[in-house]
């Protein structure tokens, strides 16, 4: 079918001058060439007529483009070092599809930190009455560790480590943050405690005060 390209030279075009009108016509010709080219191939035509100006603007080979117009791409092939502890604090809930086989085996763990993906956890790691009373654990914080993430799965796989307690309380929230960042907050060993002064109350000796700068 015949196509008519109508260029509207209004006040806006007059402000930009003749160059603006020429660019508009060039873009329209380029679109027309692409459309008619596809239609010509479908109809079994031997060729499509294009203008020299259209040939200059249409670049199909990315190697002909300048480097500043190219976006570099890459693919991760190996993880050298795992910086994240793979532990997260969050909540557990039942899967939405109750008729699936996965519903009978796993629950969904939703981390508080949204940078961490959601995780499938075994129902065996959940409290015994979680399936019958999931609402009782809706505000209970848990620690989950990610153990795997298969390429064909939208969610990672993990294991529940422990239950922290109610969300919003100081102790569970603090323990969750320390665990996520891999901070060892366990009790000091007897060997460490033996390094401390044993005679209490302990005071700084005059000799130490004389050779030290007092920053208290």
C-alpha angles and dihedrals in degrees: 000000000000115000123201119205110209117196115198111212102194133152091286090056092047090056092055093043132218093315091065091052091048092052091050092052091047092054091048092050090050092053091046092051093052093048096047091044092059092045091049093054091050092050094048096248118165097228149346123238114232132177123242089243090056091049090057095053099043112082117173098168112078090202089070093059122093117258093248090066095052126091114215115228132192143170129227108239103170141009110230098186132006105227096178119075090229087229123118140176119230151109135287127223139167120269117262096234104069093179096059125100089234090062090064093053110031145038129204120253115202114195121219089225105072091204088072117076124241114265138214109228126186116256087228088070092052125085114281095249096040094108094051096039109026092151090066089066099041092107097034117113120223135184115231128185120206111228103170145000116197120211094237095050128087092209135047124243123238149152130244110241102187147328113258102189137248119350115248096036119117101234099048093044093048094047090049093053093047092049093049092055094044096246114161106227098164121127118282115262121245089252091060094046091052089064090064123085110276100197106081138231088044121203133183110259119237090243092058092046091052095056099037132075111242109232097168 
